[in-house]
Structure formats: C-alpha cells, structure tokens
CSV table of C-alpha atoms and ligand atoms in Angstrom, one decimal:
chain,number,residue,atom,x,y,z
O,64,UNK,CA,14.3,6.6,-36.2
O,65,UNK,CA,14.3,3.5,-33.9
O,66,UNK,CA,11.0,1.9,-33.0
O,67,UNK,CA,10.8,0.2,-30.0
O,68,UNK,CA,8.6,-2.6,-28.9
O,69,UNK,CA,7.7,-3.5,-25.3
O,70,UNK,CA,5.3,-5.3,-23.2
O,71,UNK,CA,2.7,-3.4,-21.2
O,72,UNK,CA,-0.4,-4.8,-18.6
O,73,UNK,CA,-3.7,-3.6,-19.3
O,74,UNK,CA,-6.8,-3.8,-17.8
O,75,UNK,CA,-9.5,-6.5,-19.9
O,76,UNK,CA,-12.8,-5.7,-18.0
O,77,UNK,CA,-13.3,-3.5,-14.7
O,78,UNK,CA,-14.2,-5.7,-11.8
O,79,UNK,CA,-16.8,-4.3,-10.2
O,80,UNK,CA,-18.8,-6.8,-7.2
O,81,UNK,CA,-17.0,-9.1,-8.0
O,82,UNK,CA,-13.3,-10.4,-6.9
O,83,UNK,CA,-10.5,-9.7,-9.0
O,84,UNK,CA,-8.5,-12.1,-11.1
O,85,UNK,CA,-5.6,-12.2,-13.2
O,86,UNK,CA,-8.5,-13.2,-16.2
O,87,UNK,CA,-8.8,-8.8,-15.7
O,88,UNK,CA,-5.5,-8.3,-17.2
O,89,UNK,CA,-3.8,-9.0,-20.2
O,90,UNK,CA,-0.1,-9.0,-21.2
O,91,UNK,CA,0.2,-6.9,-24.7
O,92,UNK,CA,2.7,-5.6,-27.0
O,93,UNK,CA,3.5,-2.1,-27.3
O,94,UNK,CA,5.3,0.0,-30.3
O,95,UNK,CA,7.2,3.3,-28.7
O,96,UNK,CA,6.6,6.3,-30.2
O,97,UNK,CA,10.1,8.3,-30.4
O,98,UNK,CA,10.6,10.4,-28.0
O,99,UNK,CA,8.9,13.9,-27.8
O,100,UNK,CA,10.6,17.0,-26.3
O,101,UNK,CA,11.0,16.7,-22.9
O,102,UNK,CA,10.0,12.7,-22.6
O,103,UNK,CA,11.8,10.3,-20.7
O,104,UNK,CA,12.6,6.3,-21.9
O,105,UNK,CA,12.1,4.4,-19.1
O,106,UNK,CA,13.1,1.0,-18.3
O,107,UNK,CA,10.6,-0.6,-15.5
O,108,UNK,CA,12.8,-2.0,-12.9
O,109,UNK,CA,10.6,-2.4,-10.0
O,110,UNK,CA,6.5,-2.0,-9.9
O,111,UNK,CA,4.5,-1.7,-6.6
O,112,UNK,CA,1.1,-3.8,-7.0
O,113,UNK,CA,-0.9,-1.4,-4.2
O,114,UNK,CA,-4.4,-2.1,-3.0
O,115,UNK,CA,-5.3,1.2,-3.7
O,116,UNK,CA,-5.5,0.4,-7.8
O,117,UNK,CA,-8.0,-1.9,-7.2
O,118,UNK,CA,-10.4,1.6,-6.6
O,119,UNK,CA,-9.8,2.6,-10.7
O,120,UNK,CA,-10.8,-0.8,-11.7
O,121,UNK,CA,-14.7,-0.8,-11.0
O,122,UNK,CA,-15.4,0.8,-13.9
O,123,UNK,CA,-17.5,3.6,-11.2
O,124,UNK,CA,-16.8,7.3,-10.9
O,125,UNK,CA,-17.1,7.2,-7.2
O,126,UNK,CA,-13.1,7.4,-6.1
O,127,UNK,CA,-10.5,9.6,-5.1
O,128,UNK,CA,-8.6,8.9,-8.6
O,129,UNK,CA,-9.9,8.4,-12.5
O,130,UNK,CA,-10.8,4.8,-13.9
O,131,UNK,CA,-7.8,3.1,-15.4
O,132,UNK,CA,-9.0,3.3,-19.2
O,133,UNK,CA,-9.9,0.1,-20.6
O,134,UNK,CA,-6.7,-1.6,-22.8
O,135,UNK,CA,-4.7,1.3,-21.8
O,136,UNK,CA,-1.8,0.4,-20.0
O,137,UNK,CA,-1.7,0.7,-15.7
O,138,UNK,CA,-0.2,3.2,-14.4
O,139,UNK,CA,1.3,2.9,-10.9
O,140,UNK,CA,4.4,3.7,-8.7
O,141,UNK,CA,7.7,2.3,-9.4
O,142,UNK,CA,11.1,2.2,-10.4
O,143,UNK,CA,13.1,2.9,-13.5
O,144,UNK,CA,16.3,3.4,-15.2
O,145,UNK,CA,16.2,6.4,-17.6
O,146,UNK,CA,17.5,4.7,-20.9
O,147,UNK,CA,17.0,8.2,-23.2
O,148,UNK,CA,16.2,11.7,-22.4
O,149,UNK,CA,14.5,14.6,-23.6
O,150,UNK,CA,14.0,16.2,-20.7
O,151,UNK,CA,17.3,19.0,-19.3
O,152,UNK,CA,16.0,17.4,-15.9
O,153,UNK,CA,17.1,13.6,-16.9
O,154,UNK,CA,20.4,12.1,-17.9
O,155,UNK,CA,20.2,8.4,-19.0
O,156,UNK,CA,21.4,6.0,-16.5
O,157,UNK,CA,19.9,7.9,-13.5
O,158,UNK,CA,17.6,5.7,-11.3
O,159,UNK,CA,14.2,8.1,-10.6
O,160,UNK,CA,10.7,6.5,-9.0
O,161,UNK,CA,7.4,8.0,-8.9
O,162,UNK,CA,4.0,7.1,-11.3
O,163,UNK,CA,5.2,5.3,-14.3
O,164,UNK,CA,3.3,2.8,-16.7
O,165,UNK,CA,3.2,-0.8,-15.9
O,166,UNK,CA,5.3,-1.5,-18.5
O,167,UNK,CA,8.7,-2.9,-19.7
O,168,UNK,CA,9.9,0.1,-21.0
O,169,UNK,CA,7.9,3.5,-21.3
O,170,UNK,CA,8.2,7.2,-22.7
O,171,UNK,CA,7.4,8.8,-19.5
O,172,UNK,CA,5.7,12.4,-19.9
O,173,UNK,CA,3.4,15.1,-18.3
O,174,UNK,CA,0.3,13.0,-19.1
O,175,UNK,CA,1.4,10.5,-16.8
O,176,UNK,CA,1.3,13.1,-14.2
O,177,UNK,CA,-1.4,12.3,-11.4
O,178,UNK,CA,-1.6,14.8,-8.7
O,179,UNK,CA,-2.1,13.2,-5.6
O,180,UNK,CA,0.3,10.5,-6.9
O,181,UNK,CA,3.2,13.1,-7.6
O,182,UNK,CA,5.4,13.2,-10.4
O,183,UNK,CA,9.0,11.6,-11.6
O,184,UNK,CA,11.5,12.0,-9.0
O,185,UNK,CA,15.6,11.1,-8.8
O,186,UNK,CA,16.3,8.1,-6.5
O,187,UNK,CA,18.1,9.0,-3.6
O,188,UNK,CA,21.3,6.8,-4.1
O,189,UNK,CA,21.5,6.3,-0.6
O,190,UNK,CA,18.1,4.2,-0.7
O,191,UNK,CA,19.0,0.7,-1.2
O,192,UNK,CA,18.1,-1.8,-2.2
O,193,UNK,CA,16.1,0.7,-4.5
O,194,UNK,CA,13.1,-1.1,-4.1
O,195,UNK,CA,12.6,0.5,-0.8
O,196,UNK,CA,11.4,3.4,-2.3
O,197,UNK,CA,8.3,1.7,-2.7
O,198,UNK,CA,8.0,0.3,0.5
O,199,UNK,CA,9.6,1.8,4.0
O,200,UNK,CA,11.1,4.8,2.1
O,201,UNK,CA,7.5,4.9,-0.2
O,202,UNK,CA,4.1,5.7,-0.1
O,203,UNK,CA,3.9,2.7,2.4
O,204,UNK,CA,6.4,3.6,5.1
O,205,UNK,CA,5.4,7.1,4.8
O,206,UNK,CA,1.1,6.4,5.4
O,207,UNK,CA,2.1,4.1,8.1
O,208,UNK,CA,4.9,7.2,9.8
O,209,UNK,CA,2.1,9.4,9.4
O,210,UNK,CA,-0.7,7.3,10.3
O,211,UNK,CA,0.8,5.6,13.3
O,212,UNK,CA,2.5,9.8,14.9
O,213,UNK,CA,0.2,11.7,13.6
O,214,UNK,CA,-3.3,10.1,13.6
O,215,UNK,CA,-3.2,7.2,15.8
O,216,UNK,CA,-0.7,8.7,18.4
O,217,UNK,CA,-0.4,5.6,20.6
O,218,UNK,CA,1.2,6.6,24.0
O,219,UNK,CA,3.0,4.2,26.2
O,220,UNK,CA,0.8,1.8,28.1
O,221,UNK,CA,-2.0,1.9,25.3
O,222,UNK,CA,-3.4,-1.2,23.6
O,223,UNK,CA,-3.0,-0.7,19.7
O,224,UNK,CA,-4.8,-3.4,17.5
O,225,UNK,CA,-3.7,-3.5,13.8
O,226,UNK,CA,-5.9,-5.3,10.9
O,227,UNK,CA,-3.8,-6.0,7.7
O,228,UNK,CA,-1.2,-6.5,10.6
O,229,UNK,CA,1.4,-8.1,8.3
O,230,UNK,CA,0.8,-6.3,5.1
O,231,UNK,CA,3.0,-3.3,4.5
O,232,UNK,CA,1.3,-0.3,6.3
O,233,UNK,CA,0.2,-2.7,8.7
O,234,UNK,CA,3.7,-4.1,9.8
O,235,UNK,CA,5.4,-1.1,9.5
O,236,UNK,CA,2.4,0.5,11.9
O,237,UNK,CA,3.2,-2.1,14.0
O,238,UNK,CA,6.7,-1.8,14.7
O,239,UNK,CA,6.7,2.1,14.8
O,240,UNK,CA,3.7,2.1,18.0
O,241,UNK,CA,6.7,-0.3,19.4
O,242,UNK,CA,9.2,1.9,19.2
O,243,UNK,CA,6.2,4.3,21.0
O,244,UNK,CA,5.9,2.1,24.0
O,245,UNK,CA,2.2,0.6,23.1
O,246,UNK,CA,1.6,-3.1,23.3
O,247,UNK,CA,0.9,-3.9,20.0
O,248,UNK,CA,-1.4,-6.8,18.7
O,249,UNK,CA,-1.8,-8.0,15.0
O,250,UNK,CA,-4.4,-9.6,13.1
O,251,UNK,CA,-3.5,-11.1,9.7
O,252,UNK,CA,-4.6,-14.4,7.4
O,253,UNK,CA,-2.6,-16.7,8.2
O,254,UNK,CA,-0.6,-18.7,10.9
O,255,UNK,CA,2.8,-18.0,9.2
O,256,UNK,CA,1.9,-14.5,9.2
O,257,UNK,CA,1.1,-13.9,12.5
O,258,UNK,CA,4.1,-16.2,14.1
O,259,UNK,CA,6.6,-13.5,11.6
O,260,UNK,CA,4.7,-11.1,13.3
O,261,UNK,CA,5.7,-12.0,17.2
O,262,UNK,CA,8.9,-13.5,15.9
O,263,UNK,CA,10.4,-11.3,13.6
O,264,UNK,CA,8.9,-7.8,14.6
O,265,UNK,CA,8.2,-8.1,18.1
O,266,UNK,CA,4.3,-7.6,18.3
O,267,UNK,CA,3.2,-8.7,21.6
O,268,UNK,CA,0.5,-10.4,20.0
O,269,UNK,CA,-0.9,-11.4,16.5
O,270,UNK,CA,-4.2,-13.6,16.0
O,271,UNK,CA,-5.3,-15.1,12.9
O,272,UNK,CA,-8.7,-13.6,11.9
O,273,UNK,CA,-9.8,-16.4,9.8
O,274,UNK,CA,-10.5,-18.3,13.8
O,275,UNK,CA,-13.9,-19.5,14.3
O,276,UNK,CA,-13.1,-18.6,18.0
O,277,UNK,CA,-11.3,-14.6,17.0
O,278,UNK,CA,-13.8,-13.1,19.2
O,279,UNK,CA,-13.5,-14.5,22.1
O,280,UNK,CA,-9.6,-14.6,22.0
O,281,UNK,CA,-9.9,-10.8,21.3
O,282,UNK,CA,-11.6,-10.5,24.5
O,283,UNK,CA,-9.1,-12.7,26.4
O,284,UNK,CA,-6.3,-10.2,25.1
O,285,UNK,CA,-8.2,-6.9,25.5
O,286,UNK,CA,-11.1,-7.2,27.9
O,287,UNK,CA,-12.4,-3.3,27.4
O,288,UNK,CA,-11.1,-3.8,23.5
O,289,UNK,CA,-8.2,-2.0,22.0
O,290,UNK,CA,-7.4,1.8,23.1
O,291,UNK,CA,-7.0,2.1,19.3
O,292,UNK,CA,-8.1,0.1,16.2
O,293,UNK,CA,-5.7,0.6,13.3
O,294,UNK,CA,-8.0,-0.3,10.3
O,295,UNK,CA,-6.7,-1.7,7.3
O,296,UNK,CA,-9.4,-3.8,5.9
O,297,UNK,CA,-13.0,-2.7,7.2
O,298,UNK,CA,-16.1,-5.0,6.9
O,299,UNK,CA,-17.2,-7.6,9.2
O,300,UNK,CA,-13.7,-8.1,10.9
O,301,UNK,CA,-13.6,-4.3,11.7
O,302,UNK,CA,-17.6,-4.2,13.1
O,303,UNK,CA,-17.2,-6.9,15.2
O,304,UNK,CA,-14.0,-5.1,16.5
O,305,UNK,CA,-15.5,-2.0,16.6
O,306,UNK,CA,-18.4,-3.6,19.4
O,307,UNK,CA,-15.5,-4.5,21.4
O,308,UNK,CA,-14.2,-1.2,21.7
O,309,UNK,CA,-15.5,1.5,24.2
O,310,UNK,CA,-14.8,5.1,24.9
O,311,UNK,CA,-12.6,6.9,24.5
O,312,UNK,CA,-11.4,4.6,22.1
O,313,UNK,CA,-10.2,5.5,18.8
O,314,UNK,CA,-10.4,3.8,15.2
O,315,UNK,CA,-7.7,4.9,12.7
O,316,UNK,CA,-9.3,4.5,9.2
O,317,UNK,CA,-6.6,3.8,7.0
O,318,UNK,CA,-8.3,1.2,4.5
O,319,UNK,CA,-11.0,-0.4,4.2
O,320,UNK,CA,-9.5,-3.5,1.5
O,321,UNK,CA,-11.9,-6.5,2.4
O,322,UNK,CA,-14.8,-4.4,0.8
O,323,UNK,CA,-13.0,-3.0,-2.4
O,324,UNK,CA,-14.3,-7.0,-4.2
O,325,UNK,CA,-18.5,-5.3,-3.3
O,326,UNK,CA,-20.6,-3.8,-5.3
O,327,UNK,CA,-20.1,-0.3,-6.2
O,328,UNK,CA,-16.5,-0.6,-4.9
O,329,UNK,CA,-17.2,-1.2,-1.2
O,330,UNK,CA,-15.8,1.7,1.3
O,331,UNK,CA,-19.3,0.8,3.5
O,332,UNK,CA,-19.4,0.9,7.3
O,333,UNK,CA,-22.4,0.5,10.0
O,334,UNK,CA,-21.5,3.6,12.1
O,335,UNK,CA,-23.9,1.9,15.4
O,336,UNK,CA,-20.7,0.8,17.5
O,337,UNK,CA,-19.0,4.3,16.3
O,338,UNK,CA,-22.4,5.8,18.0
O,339,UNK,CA,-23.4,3.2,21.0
O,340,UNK,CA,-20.0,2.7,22.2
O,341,UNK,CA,-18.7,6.8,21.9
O,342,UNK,CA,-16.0,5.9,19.8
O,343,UNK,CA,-13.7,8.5,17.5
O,344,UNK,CA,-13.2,7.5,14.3
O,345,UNK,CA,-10.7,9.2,11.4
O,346,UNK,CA,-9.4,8.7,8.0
O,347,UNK,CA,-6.4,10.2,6.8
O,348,UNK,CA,-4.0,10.1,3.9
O,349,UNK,CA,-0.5,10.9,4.1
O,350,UNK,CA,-1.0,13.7,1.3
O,351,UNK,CA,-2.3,15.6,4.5
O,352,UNK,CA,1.1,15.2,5.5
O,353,UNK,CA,3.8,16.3,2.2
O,354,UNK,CA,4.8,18.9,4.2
O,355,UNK,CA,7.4,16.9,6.4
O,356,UNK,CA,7.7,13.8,3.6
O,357,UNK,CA,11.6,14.6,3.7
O,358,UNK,CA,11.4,14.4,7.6
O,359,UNK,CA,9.4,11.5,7.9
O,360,UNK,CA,11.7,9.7,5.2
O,361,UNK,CA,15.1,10.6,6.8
O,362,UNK,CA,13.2,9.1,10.6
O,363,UNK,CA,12.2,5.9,8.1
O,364,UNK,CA,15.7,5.3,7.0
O,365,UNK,CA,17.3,5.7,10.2
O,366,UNK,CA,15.5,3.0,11.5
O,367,UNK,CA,15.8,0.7,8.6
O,368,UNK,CA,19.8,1.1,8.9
O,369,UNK,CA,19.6,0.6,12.8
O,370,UNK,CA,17.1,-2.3,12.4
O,371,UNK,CA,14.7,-0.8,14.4
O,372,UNK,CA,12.3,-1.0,11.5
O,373,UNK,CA,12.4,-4.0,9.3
O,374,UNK,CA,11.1,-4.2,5.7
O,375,UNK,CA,9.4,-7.8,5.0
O,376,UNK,CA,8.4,-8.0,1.5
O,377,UNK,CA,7.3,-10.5,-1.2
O,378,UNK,CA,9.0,-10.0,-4.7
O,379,UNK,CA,7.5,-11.7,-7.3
O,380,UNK,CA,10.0,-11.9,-10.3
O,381,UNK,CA,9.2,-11.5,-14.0
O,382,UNK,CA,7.0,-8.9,-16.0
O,383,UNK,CA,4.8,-12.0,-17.1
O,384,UNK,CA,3.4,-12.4,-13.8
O,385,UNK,CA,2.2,-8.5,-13.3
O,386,UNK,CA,-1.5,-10.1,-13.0
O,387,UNK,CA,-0.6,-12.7,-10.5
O,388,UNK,CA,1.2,-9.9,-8.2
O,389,UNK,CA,-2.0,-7.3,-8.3
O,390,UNK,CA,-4.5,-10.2,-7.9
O,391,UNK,CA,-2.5,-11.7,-5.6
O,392,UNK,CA,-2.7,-8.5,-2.9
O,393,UNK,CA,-6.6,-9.4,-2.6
O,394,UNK,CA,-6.1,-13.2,-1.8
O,395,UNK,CA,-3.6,-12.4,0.9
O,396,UNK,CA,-0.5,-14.0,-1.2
O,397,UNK,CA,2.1,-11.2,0.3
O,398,UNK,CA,3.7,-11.0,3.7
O,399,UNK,CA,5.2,-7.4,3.7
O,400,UNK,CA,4.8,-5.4,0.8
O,401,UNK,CA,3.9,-7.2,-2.7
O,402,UNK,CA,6.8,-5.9,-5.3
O,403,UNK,CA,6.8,-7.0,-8.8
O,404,UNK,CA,10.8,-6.8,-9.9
O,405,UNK,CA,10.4,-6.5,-13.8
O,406,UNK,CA,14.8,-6.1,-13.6
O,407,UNK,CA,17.8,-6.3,-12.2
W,1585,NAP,P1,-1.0,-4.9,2.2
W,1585,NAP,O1,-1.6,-4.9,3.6
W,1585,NAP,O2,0.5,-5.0,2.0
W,1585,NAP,O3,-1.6,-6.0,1.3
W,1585,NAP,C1,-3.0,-6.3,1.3
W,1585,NAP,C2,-3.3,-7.3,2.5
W,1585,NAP,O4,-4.6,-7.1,2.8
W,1585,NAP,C3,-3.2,-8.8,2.1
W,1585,NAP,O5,-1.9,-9.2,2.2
W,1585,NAP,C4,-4.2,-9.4,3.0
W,1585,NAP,O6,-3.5,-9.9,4.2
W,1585,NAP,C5,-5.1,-8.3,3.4
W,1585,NAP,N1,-6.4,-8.6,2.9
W,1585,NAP,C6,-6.8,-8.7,1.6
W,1585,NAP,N2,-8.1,-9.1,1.5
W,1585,NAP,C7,-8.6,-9.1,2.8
W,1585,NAP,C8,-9.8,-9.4,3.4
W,1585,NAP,N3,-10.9,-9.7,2.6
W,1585,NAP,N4,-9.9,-9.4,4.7
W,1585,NAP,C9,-8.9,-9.1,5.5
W,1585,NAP,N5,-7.6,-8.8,5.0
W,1585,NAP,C10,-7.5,-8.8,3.7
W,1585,NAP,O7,-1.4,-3.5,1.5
W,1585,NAP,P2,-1.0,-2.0,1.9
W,1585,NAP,O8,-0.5,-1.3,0.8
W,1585,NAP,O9,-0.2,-2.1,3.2
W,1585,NAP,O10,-2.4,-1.4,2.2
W,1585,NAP,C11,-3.1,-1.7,3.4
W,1585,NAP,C12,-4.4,-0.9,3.5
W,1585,NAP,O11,-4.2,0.5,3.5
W,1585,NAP,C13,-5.4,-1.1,2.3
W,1585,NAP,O12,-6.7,-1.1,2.7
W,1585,NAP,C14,-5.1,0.1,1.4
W,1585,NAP,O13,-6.2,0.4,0.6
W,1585,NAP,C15,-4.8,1.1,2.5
W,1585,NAP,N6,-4.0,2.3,2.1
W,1585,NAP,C16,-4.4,3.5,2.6
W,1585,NAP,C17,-3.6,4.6,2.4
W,1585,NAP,C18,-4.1,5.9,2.9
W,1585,NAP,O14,-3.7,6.9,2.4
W,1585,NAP,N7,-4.9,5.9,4.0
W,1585,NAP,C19,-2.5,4.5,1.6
W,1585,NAP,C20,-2.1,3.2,1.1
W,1585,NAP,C21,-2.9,2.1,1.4
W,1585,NAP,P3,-4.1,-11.2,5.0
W,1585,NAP,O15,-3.4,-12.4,4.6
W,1585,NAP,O16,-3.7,-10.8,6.4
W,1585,NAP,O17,-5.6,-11.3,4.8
C-alpha cells in the first residue's frame, strides 16, 4: 500500500490582540493515510487566503466557525485535482472546489465537511481560469452580488462609499453599484490602489484612507456623507465615516477586518452615530442568500465574459509561501483577491 508524503500549513500559536505573522504558521510534513471508503486524494491546486480565517485563529470561542486546532492542518476554500477516488461521486482527473486542507495533497472526507462553508463540489468547466471559483465565481463575487442587490440596493443617483474598496468584495461591490447607476467612491491603502480603482474599474472616486487630511476630502466629495457606507473594515475609519453620514442613510456591514488584530477578536463598534445621526445599519452573509447561488453565479459570469466585471487579483506562487499570502491579507499586500497557486 503506497504511503504518501505531503506538505501541509498549520497553525503554531492562535493570535489573539495581537497582529498576525507568518511566525503563526509553520510548513510541516504529512504521511497520507490510504484512502478510506468513500475518500478523495486531492491535489491542492489553488488556495484562497480569506480574512474570515483570521476569526478561528484567536484561540476564543466567540465566532461564527470552530478554532482551527493547534498543529492541525488549515482548512479553507480551494481548488483541486482528484488524483484517487473512493467516492462513486469522484473520478480522478475531475477538477472540484469547495473546503479542502491547506495542503499539497489531501484525503478529502466528511470530516472536512463545515456547514456554512459547504462541501466538495465539481468545477464547472466553463469557469476559467479555475481560480475564479474562488474569487468572482466564489464566495467573494457571490457576498459582494448579494451584498451590493440585496442588502445595500444602491439606486441610480445615490452616493455609495466602499471601505476595503480594492480588496475583493470591495471591488467587485464597486463595479456591480456601477452597473446600478450609483456614483461610487472607494477607499483603500494605498495610492496604486486607488488610481486601479478610477482607472481600471471606473469608480468615480477612490481616496487613500491612510491621508492625514481623509476627513475633510470626504466632506468635499460628499457634503451630507454617503447615501450608503459599504463596510469592509470597521474601527476608527468606519466611526469617523459613520459621523459623516445622516438619515436615512444606510451602513452595509459586511466586515469589520481592521479589528480582527484586537483583543478578544475585535468585531466592536460605538453605535452613537448609528443613534445621533438615525442611521440603519445591517449585517448580512451571503448564506442568507444559497437559494439563488446558481442565479447570482450565472449574472457573475456574464459580466466577467462581457467585461462588465473585472477580476483583479494577486497570486502568490508556491506552497512555501502559504504564511506570507494569509499574513499578507492583514498588511494590505493584495490588490484584488489574494490567491495562493500551490499548481499549475
Ligand atoms: P480583501 O478586501 O480582498 O483583503 C483584505 C483587505 O483589507 C486588504 O487588502 C487591506 O486593503 C484591507 N485591510 C486590512 N487591514 C486593514 C485595516 N487595518 N484597515 C483598513 N483596511 C484593512 O478581503 P475580502 O475577502 O474581500 O473581505 C473583505 C471584508 O469582508 C473582510 O472584512 C471580511 O472579513 C469580510 N467578509 C464578509 C463576508 C460576509 O459574509 N459578510 C464574507 C467574506 C468576507 P488596504 O490596502 O486597502 O488596507
């Protein structure tokens, strides 16, 4: 019986008030058991590094989703060739995505299973490159469909500000309110990022929100603040946004990642503007949605192929640098969705 060794991430330490690091994460080797009945082998091909991971890796029982266990290899959405199967539902060769191990190669089985994350799914061929599937046609493009048509509902003539403006969600957000008719108006970390922004995606706006002088160029562009906030990143960026803002304006809570680094895992928010200034505020997550996934998706692709959508993304290339690509999210390192490509 063959014995197969592979590489895996694990997680060192939980992080918890304090910013996260590669020195969290260790490469180690693996030893594959052979396969069980009705087990996959997977070979990694693409990994998504999502902001939401950082929430199982404070070592607190406080989120939506269990701790990652401590030297247990991460488990998050991606990519993969089947390479052997024990399951009637896989042939190897077939491309599938869904929750898989951050790992080179992995038996893939029920216990990987995590509800609100969903299960192992065939690629669509038509999804290419397949790394989509973890962007525009993923869990990204699908919050931002939802979160931009369903919750935040900008109508044509409104004011739409977006935080995390060139991040995934946030760019995708952006260009979707476009299509809408809103004027749109980014903020993101850098001056690269926010030139892409006007350039490449057509945002009427985007301001860097590391400027001493952000509020007052804030007030310049909206002088009664945004008709809707599109939150990405909470803390003080989003209170100071939030005083600007006056009924009936709405704030779309869609992250909060500029707290997840705090003590007891962050997610905190003075509710005084929400209260003085007669704002409505709402959180959503696409799961509200599954319902109409395979509408939103075929909307999604449509406007990928007609470029009225485009997909920026960072790809970071080789296993080794798994820590560098999860870290990286939290320092600002991606424009686009961060993707980790593991192989061709
Ligand atoms: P992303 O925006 O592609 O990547 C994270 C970005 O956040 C970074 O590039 C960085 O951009 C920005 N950032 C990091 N630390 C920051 C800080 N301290 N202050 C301000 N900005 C900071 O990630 P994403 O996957 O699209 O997720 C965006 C947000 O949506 C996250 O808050 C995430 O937790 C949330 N989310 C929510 C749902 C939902 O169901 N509601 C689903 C997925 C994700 P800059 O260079 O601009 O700082």
């Amino acid at each position: 019986m063959t014995h197969r060794t592979t590489r895996c991430v694990v997680l060192d330490s939980y992080a918890n008030g304090t910013a996260l690091s590669e020195s969290h994460f260790s490469l180690e080797s693996k030893t594959l058991a052979p396969l069980a009945e009705s087990q996959v082998l997977l070979q990694t091909l693409v990994l998504s590094p999502d902001p939401y991971m950082r929430g199982r890796m404070t070592g607190m029982d406080n989120f939506f989703l269990p701790q990652f266990e401590l030297r247990a290899p991460l488990v998050g959405f991606g990519v993969a060739r089947i390479l052997e199967s024990r399951n009637p539902a896989f042939t190897p060769g077939q491309l599938v995505h869904g929750s898989i191990e951050w790992a080179e190669m992995s038996n893939w089985g029920a216990n990987l299973y995590v509800a609100s994350l969903g299960s192992l799914e065939l690629l669509d061929p038509q999804i290419k490159p397949h790394r989509r599937a973890l962007d525009v046609l993923g869990i990204t493009g699908l919050t931002a469909y939802f979160g931009a048509l369903e919750v935040a509902r900008p109508r044509r003539g409104e004011t739409l500000l977006i935080s995390g403006a060139a991040g995934s969600i946030g760019s995708i957000v952006g260009q979707i309110a476009k299509i809408r008719g809103a004027r749109v108006i980014g903020l993101a970390g850098s001056d690269r990022k926010c030139a892409v922004l006007k350039e490449q995606l057509g945002f009427d706006a985007a301001l860097n929100y590391r400027s001493a002088s952000l509020e007052q160029q804030l007030r310049e562009l909206m002088p009664t603040g945004p008709d809707i906030y599109f939150d990405n990143v909470g803390g003080p960026l989003t209170q100071m946004v939030m005083w600007q803002m006056q009924r009936p304006a709405r704030v779309i809570e869609c992250g909060q990642i500029s707290t997840y680094d705090q003590d007891g895992g962050g997610w905190n928010l003075d509710i005084r503007p929400i209260h003085g200034q007669g704002l409505s505020w709402e959180g959503f997550t696409p799961v509200q949605f599954q319902e109409f996934f395979p509408a939103a998706l075929a909307q999604l692709g449509y406007w990928l192929r007609s470029g009225k959508v485009i997909a920026l993304e960072t790809v970071i290339n080789g296993f080794e640098n798994a820590p560098r690509s999860l870290a990286g999210l939290f320092r600002g390192d991606n424009l686009g969705k961060m993707l980790l490509n593991v192989a061709d």
